[in-house]
Structures are given as structure tokens and as C-alpha cells.
Coordinates of C-alpha atoms in Angstrom, one line a residue:
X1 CA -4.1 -22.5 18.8
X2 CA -4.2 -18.5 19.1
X3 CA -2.3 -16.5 16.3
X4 CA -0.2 -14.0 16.2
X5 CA -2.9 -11.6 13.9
X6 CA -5.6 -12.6 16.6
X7 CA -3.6 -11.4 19.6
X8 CA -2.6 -8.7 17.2
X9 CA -6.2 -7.5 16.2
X10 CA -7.3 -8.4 20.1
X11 CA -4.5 -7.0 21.9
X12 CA -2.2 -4.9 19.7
X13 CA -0.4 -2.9 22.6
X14 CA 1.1 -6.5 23.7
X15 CA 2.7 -7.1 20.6
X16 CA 3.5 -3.4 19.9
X17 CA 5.5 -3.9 22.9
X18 CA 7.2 -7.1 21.8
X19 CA 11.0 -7.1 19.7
X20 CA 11.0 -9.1 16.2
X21 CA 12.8 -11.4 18.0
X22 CA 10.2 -12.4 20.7
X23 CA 7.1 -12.2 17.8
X24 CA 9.6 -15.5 16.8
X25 CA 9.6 -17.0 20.5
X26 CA 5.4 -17.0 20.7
X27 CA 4.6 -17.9 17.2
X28 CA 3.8 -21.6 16.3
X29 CA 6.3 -23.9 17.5
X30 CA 9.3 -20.8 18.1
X31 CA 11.3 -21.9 15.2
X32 CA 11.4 -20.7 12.0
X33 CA 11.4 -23.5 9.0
X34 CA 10.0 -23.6 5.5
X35 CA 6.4 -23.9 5.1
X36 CA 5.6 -24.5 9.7
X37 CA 3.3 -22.8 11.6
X38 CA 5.3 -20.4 13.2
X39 CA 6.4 -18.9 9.3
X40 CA 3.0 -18.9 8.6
X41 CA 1.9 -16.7 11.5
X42 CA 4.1 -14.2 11.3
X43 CA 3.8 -13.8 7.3
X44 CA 0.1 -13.7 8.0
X45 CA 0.8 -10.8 10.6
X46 CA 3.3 -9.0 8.5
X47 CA 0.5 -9.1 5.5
X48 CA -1.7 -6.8 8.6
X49 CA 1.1 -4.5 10.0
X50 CA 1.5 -1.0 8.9
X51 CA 4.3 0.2 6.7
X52 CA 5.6 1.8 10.1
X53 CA 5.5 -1.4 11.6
X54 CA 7.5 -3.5 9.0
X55 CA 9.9 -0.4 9.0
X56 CA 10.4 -0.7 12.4
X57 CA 11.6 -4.3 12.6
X58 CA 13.2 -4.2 9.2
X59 CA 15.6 -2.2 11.6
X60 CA 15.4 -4.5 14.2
X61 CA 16.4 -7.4 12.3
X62 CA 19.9 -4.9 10.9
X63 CA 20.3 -3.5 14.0
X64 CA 20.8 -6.5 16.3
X65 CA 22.0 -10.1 15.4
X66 CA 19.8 -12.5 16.7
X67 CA 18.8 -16.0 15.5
X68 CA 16.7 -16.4 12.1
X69 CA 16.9 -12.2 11.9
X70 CA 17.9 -13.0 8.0
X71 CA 15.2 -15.7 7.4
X72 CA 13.0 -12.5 9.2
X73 CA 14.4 -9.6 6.7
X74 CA 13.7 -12.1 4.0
X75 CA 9.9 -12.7 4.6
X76 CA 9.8 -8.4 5.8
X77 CA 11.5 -7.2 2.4
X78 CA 8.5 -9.5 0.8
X79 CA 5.9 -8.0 2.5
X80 CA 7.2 -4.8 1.2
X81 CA 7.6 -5.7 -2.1
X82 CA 3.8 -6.7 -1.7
X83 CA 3.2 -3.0 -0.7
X84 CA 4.3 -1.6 -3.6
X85 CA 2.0 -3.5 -5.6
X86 CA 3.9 -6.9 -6.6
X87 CA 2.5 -10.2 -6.8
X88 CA 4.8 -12.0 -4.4
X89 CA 5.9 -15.1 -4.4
X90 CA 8.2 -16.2 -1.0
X91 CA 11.0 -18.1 -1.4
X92 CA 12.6 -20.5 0.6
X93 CA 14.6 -19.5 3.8
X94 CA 17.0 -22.8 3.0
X95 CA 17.5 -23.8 -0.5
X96 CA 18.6 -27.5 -1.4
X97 CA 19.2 -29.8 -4.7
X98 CA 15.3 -29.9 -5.1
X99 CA 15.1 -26.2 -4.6
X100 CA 15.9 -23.0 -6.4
X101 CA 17.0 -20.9 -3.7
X102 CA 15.7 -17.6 -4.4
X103 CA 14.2 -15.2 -1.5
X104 CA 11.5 -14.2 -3.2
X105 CA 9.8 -13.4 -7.1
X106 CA 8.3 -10.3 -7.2
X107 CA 5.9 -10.1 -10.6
X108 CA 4.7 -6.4 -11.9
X109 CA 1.7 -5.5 -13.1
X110 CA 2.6 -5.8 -16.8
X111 CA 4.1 -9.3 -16.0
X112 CA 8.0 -8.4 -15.7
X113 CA 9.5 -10.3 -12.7
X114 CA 12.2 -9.9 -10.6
X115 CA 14.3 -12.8 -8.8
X116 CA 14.8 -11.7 -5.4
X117 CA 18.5 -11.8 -3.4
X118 CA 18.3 -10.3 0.1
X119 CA 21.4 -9.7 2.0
X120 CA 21.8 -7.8 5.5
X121 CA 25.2 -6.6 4.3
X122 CA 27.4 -6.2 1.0
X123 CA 30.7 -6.9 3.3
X124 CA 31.3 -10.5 1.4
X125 CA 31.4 -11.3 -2.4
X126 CA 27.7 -12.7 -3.6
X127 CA 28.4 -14.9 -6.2
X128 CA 26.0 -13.8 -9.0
X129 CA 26.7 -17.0 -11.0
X130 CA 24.6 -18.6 -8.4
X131 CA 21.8 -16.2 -8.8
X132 CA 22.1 -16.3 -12.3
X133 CA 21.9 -20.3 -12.5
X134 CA 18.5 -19.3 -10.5
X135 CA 17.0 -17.6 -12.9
X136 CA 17.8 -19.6 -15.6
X137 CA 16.3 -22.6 -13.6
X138 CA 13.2 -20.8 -13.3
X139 CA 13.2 -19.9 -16.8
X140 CA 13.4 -23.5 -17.5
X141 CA 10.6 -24.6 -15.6
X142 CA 8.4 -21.9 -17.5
X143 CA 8.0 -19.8 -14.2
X144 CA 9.6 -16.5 -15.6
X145 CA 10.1 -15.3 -18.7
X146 CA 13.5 -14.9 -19.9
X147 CA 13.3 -11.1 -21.7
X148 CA 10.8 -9.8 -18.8
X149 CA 13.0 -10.6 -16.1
X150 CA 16.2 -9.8 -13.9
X151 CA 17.5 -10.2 -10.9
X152 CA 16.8 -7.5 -7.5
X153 CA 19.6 -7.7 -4.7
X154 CA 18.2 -5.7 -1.6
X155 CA 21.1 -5.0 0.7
X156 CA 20.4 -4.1 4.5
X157 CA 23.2 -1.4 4.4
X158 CA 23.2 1.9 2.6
X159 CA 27.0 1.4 1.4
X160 CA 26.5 -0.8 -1.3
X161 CA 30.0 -0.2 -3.5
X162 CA 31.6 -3.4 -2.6
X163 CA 28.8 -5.1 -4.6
X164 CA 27.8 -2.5 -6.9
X165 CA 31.8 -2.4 -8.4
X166 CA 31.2 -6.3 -8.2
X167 CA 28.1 -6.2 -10.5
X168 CA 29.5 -3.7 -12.9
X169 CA 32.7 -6.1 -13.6
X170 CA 30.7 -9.4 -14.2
X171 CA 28.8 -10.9 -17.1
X172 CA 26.0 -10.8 -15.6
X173 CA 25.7 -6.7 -15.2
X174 CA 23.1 -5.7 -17.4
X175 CA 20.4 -8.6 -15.6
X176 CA 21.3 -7.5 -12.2
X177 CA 20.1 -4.2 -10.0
X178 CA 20.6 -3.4 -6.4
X179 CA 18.7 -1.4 -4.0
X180 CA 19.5 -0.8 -0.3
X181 CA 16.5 -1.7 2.4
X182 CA 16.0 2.1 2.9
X183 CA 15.9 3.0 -0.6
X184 CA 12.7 0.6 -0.6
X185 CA 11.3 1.5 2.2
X186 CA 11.2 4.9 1.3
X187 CA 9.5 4.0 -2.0
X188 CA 6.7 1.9 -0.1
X189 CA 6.1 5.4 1.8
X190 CA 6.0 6.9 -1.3
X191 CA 3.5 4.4 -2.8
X192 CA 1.2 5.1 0.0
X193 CA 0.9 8.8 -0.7
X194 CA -0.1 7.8 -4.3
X195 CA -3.8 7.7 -5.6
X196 CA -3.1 7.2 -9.1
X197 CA -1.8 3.1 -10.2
X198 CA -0.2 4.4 -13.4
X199 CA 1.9 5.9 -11.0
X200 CA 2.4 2.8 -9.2
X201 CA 3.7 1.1 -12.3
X202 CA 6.0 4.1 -12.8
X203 CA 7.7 2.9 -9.0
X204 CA 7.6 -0.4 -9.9
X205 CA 9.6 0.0 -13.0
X206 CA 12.4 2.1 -11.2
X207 CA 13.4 -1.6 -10.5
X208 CA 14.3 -2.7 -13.6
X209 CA 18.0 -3.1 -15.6
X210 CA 17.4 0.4 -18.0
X211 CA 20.2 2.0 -19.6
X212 CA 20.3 5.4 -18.0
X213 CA 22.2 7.7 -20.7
X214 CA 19.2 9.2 -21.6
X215 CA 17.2 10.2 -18.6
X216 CA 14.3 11.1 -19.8
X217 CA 12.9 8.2 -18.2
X218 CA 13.8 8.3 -14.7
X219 CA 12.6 12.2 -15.0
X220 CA 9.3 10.6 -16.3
X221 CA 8.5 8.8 -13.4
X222 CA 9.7 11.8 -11.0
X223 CA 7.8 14.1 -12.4
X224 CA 4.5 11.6 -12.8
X225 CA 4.7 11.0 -8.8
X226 CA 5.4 15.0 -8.2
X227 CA 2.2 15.4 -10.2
X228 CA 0.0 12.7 -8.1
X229 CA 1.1 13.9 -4.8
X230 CA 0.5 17.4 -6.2
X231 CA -3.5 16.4 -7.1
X232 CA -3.7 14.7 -3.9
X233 CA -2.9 17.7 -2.0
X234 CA -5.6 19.7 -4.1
X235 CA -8.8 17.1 -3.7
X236 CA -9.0 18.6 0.0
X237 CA -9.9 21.8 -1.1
X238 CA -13.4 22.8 -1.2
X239 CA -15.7 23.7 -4.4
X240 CA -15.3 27.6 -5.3
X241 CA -18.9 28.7 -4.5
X242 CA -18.2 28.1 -0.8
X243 CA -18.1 31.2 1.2
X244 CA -19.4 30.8 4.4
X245 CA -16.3 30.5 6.2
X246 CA -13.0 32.6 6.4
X247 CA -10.2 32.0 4.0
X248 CA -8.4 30.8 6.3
X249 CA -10.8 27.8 7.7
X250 CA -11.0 26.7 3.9
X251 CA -7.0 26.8 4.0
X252 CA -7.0 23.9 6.4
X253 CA -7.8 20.2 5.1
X254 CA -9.7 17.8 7.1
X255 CA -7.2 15.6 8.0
X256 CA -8.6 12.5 10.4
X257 CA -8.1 9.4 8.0
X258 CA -6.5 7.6 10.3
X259 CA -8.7 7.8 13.3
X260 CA -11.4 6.7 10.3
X261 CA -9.8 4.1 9.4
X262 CA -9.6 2.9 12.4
X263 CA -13.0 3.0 13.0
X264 CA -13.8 1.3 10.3
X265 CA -11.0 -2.0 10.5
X266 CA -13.1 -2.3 13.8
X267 CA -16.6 -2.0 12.2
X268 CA -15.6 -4.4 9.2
X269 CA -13.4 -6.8 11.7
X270 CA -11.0 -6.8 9.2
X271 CA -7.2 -5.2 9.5
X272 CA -6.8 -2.9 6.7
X273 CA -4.0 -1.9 5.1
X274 CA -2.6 1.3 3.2
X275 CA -2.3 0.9 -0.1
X276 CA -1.7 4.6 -1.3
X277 CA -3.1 7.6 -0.1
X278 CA -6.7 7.4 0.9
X279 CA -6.8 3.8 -0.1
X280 CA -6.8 0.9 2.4
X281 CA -7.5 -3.3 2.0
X282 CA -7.5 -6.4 3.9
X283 CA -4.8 -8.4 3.5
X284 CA -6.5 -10.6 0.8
X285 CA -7.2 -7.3 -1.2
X286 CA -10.5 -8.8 -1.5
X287 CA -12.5 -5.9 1.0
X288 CA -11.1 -2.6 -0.4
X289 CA -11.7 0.7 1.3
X290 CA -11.8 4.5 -0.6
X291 CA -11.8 6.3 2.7
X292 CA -12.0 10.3 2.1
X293 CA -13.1 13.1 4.5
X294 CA -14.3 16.6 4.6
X295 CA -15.0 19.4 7.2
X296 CA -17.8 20.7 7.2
X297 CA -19.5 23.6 5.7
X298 CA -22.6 25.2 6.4
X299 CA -25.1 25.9 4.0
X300 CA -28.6 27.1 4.5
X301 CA -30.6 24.4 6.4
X302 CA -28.2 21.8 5.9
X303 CA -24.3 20.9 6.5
X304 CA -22.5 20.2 3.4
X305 CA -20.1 18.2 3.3
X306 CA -18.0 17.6 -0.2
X307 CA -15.4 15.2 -1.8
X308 CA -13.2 14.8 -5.0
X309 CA -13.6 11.2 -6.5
X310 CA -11.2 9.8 -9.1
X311 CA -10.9 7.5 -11.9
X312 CA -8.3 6.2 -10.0
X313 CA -10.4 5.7 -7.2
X314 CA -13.4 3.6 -8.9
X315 CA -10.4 1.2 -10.7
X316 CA -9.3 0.7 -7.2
X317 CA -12.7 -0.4 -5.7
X318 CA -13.6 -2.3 -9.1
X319 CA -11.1 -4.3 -8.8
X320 CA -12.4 -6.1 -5.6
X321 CA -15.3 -8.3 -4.4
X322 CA -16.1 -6.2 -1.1
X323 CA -15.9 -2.7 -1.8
X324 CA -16.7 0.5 0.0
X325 CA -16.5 4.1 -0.2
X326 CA -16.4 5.6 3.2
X327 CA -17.5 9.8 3.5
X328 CA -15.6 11.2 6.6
X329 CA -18.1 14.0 7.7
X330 CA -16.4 16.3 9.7
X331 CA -15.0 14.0 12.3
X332 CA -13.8 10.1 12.2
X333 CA -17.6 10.1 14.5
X334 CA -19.6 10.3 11.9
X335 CA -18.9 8.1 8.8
X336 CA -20.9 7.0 5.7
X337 CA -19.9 3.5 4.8
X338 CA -21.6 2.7 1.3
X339 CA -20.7 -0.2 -0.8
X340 CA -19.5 0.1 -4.1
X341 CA -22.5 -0.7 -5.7
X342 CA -24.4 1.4 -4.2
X343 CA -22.0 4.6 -4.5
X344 CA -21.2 4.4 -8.5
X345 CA -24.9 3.6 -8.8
X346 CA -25.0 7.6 -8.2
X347 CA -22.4 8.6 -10.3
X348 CA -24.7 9.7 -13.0
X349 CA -26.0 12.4 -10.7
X350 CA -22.8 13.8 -9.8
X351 CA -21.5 17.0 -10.9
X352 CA -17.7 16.7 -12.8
X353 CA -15.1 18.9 -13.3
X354 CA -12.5 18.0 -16.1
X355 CA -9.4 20.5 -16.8
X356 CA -5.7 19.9 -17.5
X357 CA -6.3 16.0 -18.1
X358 CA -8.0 16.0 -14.4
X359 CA -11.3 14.4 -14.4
X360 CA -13.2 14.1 -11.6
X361 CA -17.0 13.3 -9.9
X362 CA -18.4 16.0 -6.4
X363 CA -19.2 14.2 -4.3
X364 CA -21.4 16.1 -1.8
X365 CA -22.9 14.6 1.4
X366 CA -25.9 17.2 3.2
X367 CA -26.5 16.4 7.1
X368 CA -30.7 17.8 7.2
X369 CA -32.7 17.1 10.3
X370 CA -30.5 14.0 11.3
X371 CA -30.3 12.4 8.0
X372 CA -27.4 12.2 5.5
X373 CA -28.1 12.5 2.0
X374 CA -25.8 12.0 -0.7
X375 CA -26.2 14.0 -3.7
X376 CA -28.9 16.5 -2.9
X377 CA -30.4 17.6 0.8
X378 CA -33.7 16.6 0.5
X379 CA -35.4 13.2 -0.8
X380 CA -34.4 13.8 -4.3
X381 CA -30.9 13.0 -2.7
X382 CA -30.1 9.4 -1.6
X383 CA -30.6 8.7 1.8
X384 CA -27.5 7.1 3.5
X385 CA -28.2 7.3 6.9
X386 CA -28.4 3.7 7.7
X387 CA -24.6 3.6 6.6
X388 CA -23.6 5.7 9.0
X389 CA -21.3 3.3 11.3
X390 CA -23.4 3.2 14.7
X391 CA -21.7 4.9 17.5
X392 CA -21.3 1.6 19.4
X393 CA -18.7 0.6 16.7
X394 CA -16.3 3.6 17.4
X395 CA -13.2 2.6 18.3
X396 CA -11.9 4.0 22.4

């Protein structure tokens, strides 16, 4: 039987073209039902989409009524909880007596979970007794903890006072939060312009039931993202001492991650997925990708090339079995793919710069008669020229 992520990784422009509602129609046995085929395909392909993508028929499934569009939202508002870095575990799309029917439990990285409602619209009462005796199940059944948990509603609308006055007058008020589908969206677009994961956790515990009449914490975690996206912006500068082009040239960042990427998903055979700013993995998280780039620069007898890597960065590719650090060099042509291994093996070589709590490792790459070197432009330098992805690999 074909899948939906082979078609997708064979012939994406098929699908691209294809509604929500028709991904249903060719996937398994075209019906949607706890734990078939045709659920498993498409969670499968919404684990390989971009964020773009699952924004796109996120809308679909608001904009137009159509068979199972709910049971769709449900498994799609997963996925993006996934994105922004929660363990995920799907509910059912029809609960029962022998079933807690949650959507969805979404676990942080410090272990505080959140019982999932999603509803397309707040125009009827939700009885939050129900949701409630939910979490109290699970609590029972030792699968959450009763003091590091609450419950999430996600509502497909924006106008969410219906439910919101609703919360506030119940028992259940201070174990409840809501967040409209657009408000989450925008924080998984937020997530992916993040390097740093203490920022992530920052996102993640927007989420939770806080008492607000101090703020300090909500300015916290505004200000920690501000910062990150600040020192993002910054790693694309070049180092000081590099004057052989106008001011003007050194302005402008390299900017041709995607086309990388790209590139590399193909070389690898492997959809990968953006999981913050210049970080990408495969669905599994088990191959991770670090995928930074530079223009070029020239420098007497060689082309320098030059990067900023982070703590952040090396946590990231630690923390799976597959890892790479990939060195755009002046166009998504010409990639360096080096495993992790390899890579922090040079570390000790690197130049650092620490200032204003910033640490971080130069990474310089010198193009000499043909070869790449990483460190240094002659043999005292390591020679990485046979990770250069071969031309044949680049994408059309």
C-alpha cells in the first residue's frame, strides 16, 4: 500500500494541490476511525508538513464543514502542540465507557501536562465537569500528576467570551485555560525563530493556570524571547576584522536556509522539520540537523567563510542519535555536512567570544585550491571536503 508521506516525499506538488478533505478520501481505507490506517497516515504526514502547511489546513478544517474536519483539527492542533516542543500523546477521536475522552495530553519539558479539549467554536456551553472528571480519571490511573497538571481548551474561533465568562464562573476556574487556534499557531511560528530551549520552556509555560496580578512573569518570558530573536539576528554578522568588502555587503545576511535544507532532506532521504530557527529534524527527532550559512569573504588565497555556534546548538544535536552540523558556504550549492561527532571533535580549536552572558564558538570554513577546511586554510585545518553534499544530490 502507498502512503500518504511517500507520495508526499515523491510527489509533493500532488498533494500540495489536494484540500484536507481529499488527503482524507486517498488515505487508508477513506475513513477516519481510532487507531486505522487511514489515521495513521495522515498523523504520519502531519508529523512531515511544515508549520505553513498544518496552518493552512488548520484553516481549512474552520473554514469549511466537511465530514471528520473536527476529528482532523484534533489530530492538526496535536501536531502543533508537538512543534512547540510537547511530548504528545493523541487522544481518541470517539470516547466511550472504556475510554477517557480527552483530545490529546500534551507533557512539558519539566513534566507538567496539560489535558487537551479542542473545539472549532465556543458558540455552545462545554461542560467542564466532563473535562474535569477526565483529568481526575487520569490522575487515578497514575497517568498525570494531580498538582502538575490542568486542563488546555483550544478554540477554532478568536471570540472566545462565551466560554471564557463560562470558565471564570465555575469551580473549576483556576485548572482550566483557553487559547484560540491562532493564538497557537502564532506561538509555533514563534518557536521556530527560537535557538535557545530555555526559551522554549518559557512558551511552553505561557500555557499554564498562573495568577497574573503580578506580571513580572508574563514580562519574563517576553522579554527572554525578544532577547533570543535579538541574538539570532546578530550570529549573521561577520567577525570585526573583516574588511574586504563594503559596509554595506557585510549589512546583508546570507539568507538561503531553506533552499539548504532542502538539499539536504533530499541528500539524507529524510523529511525534516523546523524546530526553531536554524534547527531542523526528522519526524522521529532521532536525525537532527544545525543548518547555518554564510556569504562569503575573501581573504588572501583562500575564501572564508564564518559561523556563530551556540550552547544551544550543541544541546540540540546532543540530544539525538544522528546528528549533523551543516556549513552553508555561500550558496545552498555548496554545503559541508559533518556529523556531530566529527564537528564538536574540533571544538577545542575554535576561537570563542563570551560577553553579556553570550558564549559562543567561530566557526570558520576556508575554500583553498578546491578543498574546504574547517578551522584553519591549510592542512593544520580539517579537511571536510568529502562532506560536501555531491552536486548530483542538489535538489531541481
Amino acid at each position: 500500500m502507498i502512503k500518504l508521506l511517500d507520495i508526499w516525499i515523491e510527489q509533493r506538488d500532488f498533494l500540495v494541490s489536494k484540500s484536507v478533505e481529499q488527503l482524507i478520501a486517498i488515505s487508508g481505507d477513506g475513513t477516519l476511525r481510532d487507531g486505522n490506517e487511514a489515521s495513521a497516515q495522515l498523523r504520519e504526514l502531519f508529523s512531515n508538513i511544515s508549520a505553513s502547511d498544518i496552518s493552512r489546513y488548520v484553516d481549512e478544517c474552520l473554514s469549511k464543514s466537511f465530514t471528520n474536519s473536527g476529528l482532523i483539527l484534533q489530530d492538526l492542533i496535536n501536531e502543533t502542540g508537538r512543534r512547540l516542543g510537547f511530548k504528545i500523546r493523541p487522544g481518541y477521536y470517539r470516547g466511550g465507557t472504556s475510554r477517557i475522552g480527552y483530545d490529546g495530553i500534551w507533557t512539558a519539558r519539566d513534566g507538567y501536562s496539560f489535558v487537551i479539549e479542542v473545539k472549532t467554536t465556543d458558540a455552545y456551553q462545554l461542560n467542564l465537569d466532563t473535562q474535569a472528571a477526565y483529568r481526575e480519571r487520569l490522575v487515578q490511573e497514575g497517568q498525570i500528576e494531580e498538582k502538575k497538571s490542568s486542563i488546555l481548551i483550544v478554540v477554532g474561533r478568536r471570540d472566545t467570551g462565551g466560554l471564557e465568562a463560562q470558565t471564570r464562573g465555575s469551580r473549576h476556574a483556576w485548572d482550566v485555560r483557553i487559547i484560540s487556534v491562532d493564538a497557537l499557531l502564532k506561538l509555533m511560528r514563534v518557536k521556530e525563530n527560537l535557538t535557545d530551549s530555555r526559551t522554549v520552556s518559557q512558551i511552553q509555560e505561557i500555557l499554564k493556570p498562573l495568577e497574573y496580578t503580578r506580571v513580572d512573569r508574563l514580562v519574563d518570558i517576553i522579554f527572554t524571547a525578544s532577547e533570543d530573536l535579538q541574538n539570532d539576528d546578530s550570529e549573521d554578522e561577520p567577525l570585526a576584522e573583516d574588511h574586504s568588502k563594503s559596509t554595506k555587503e557585510q549589512a546583508a545576511p546570507a539568507n538561503f536556509h531553506e533552499q539548504s535544507v532542502n538539499r539536504i532532506s533530499k541528500y539524507l532521504s529524510t523529511p525534516l522539520i523546523k524546530q526553531g530557527r536554524c534547527t531542523f529534524t526528522d519526524a522521529a527527532q532521532v536525525v537532527r540537523v544545525l543548518c547555518i550559512v554564510s556569504k562569503e569573504y575573501q581573504r588572501a588565497g583562500a575564501i572564508r567563510y564564518w559561523y556563530a555556534f551556540h550552547p544551544s546548538h550543541k544541546e540540540f544535536l546532543d540530544e539525538g542519535t544522528n546528528s549533523y552540523v551543516a556549513l552553508g558556504c555561500g550558496s545552498a550549492d555548496h554545503i559541508v555536512l559533518i556529523p556531530n561527532s566529527t564537528f564538536v571533535s574540533q571544538l577545542p580549536q575554535m576561537r570563542t567570544t563570551e560577553s553579556n552572558g553570550r558564549f559562543y564558538w567561530h566557526v570558520e570554513i576556508f575554500l583553498k585550491n578546491g578543498n574546504y577546511f574547517l578551522n584553519k586554510p591549510t592542512n593544520e585545518g580539517l579537511d571536510v571536503t568529502s562532506f560536501l553534499i555531491p552536486v548530483a544530490n542538489q535538489a531541481s
